[in-house]
Short mmCIF file of C-alpha atoms in Angstrom, two decimals:
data_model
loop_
_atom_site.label_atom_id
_atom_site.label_comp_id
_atom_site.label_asym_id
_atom_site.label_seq_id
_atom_site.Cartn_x
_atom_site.Cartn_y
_atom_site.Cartn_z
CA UNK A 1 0.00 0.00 0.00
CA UNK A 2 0.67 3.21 -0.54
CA UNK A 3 2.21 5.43 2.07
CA UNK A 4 -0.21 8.15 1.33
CA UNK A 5 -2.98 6.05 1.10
CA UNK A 6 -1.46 4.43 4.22
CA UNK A 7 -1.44 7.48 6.36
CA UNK A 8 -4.63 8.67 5.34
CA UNK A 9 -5.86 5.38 6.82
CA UNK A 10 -3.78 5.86 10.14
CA UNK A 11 -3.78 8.23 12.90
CA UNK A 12 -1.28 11.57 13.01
CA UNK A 13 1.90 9.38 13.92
CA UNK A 14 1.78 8.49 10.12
CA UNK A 15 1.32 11.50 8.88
CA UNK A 16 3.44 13.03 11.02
CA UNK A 17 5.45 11.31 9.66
CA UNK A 18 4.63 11.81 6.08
CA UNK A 19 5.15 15.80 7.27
CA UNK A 20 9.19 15.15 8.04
CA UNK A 21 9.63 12.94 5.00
CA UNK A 22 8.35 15.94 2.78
CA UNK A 23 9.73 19.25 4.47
CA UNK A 24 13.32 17.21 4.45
CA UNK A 25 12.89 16.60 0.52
CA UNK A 26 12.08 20.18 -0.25
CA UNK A 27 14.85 21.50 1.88
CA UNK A 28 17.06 18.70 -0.88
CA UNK A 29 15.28 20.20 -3.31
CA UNK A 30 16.29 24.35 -1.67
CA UNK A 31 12.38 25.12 -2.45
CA UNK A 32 11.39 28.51 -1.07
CA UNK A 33 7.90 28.29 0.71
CA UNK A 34 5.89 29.33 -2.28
CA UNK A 35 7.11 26.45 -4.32
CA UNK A 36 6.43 24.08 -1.52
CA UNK A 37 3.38 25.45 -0.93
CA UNK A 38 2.40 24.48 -4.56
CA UNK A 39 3.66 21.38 -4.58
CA UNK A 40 1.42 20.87 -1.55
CA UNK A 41 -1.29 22.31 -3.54
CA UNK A 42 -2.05 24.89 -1.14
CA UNK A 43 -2.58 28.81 -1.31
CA UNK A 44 -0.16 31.34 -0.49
CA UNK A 45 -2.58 32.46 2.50
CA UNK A 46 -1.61 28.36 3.97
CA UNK A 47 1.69 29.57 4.98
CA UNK A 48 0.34 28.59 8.36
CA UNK A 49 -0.02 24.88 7.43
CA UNK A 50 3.39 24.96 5.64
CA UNK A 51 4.94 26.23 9.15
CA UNK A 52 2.67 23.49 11.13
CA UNK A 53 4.35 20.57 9.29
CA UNK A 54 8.19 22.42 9.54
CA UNK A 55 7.35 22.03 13.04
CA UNK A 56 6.55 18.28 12.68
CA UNK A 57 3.16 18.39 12.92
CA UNK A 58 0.66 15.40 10.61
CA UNK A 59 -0.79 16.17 7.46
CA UNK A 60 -3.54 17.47 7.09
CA UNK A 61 -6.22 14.06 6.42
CA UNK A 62 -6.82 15.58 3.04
CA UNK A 63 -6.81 13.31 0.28
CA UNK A 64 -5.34 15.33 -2.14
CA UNK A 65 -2.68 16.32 0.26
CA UNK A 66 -1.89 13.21 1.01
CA UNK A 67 -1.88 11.95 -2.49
CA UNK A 68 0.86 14.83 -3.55
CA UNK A 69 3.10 13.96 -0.45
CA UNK A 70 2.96 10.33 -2.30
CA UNK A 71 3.98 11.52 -5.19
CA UNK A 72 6.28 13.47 -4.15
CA UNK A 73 8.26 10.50 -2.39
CA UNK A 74 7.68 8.61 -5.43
CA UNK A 75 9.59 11.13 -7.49
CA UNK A 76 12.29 11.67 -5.19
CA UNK A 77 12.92 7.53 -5.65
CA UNK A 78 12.95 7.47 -9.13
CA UNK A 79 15.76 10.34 -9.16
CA UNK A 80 17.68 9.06 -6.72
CA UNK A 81 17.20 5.17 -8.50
CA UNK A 82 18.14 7.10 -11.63
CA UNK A 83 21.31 9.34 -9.90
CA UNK A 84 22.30 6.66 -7.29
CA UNK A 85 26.20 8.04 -7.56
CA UNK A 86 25.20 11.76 -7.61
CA UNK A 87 23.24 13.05 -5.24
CA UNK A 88 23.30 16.50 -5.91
CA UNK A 89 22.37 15.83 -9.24
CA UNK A 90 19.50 13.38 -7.90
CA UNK A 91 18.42 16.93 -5.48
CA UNK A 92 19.43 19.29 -8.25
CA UNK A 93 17.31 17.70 -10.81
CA UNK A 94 13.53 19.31 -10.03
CA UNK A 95 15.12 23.08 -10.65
CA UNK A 96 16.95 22.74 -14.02
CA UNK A 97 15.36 23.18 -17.08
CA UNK A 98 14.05 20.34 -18.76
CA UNK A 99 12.65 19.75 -22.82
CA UNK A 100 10.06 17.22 -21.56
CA UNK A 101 8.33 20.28 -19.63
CA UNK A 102 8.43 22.79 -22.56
CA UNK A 103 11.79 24.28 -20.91
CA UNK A 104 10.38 24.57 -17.71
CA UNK A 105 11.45 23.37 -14.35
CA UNK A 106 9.44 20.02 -12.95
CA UNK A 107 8.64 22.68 -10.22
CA UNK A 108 7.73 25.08 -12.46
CA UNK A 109 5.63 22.44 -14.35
CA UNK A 110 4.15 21.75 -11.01
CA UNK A 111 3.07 25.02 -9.96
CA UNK A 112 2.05 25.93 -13.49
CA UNK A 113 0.21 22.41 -14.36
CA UNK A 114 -0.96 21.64 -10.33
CA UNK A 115 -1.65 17.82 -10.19
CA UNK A 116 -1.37 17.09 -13.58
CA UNK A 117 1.96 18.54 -13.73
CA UNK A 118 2.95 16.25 -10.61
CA UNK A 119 1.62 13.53 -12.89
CA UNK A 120 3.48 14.46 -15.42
CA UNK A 121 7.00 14.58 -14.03
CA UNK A 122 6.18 11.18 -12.08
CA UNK A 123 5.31 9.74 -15.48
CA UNK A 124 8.53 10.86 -17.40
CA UNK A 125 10.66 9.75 -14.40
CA UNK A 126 8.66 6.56 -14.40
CA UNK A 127 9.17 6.21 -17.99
CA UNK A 128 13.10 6.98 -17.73
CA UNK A 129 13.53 3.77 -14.91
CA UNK A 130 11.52 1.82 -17.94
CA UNK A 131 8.39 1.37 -15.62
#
């Protein structure tokens, strides 16, 4: 199962978590709080939720939200499956340009596309480990 799906299921120690797991990724990734907000799917006004989970608190129970955080994870494994020897690279990759995106960042994609941008970069990252 899942770990989204997982925690969504579970009380706040799994999403809690879920909450550490994330904010440690985007501070790999150096994503200022807007991007993370977006890649949360959340407003600018949410800073307050943002700041929550810095502070290790769960999720939020929200589907969505909890489907992005899966997603999330699941992208970070496919570039560091891809980049094993360079992890820089591997934390590097979501903020350089790509062709696949129309010259945008995956982030950019992201925060441009929402979920189906998420989709999207899982997909071609997917596609690149031949899944």
């Amino acid at each position: 199962m899942n770990q989204a799906i997982a925690a969504h299921n579970h009380p706040d120690q799994d999403r809690g978590a879920l909450a550490r797991m994330v904010i440690r990724l985007f501070e790999h990734w150096k994503l200022g709080s807007e991007d993370q907000l977006a890649m949360l799917g959340l407003s600018t006004g949410n800073r307050g939720a943002l700041s929550r989970y810095r502070k290790g608190e769960p999720l939020a129970p929200s589907r969505d939200l909890l489907e992005r955080a899966g997603h999330l994870l699941a992208i970070h494994k496919n570039l560091r499956l891809i980049f094993p020897q360079d992890r820089d690279l591997a934390y590097a990759w979501m903020t350089r340009r790509n062709r696949a995106f129309e010259g945008r960042t995956p982030v950019e994609a992201i925060r441009e596309w929402g979920f189906a941008g998420m989709l999207m970069v899982r997909a071609y990252l997917d596609r690149s480990r031949g899944i």
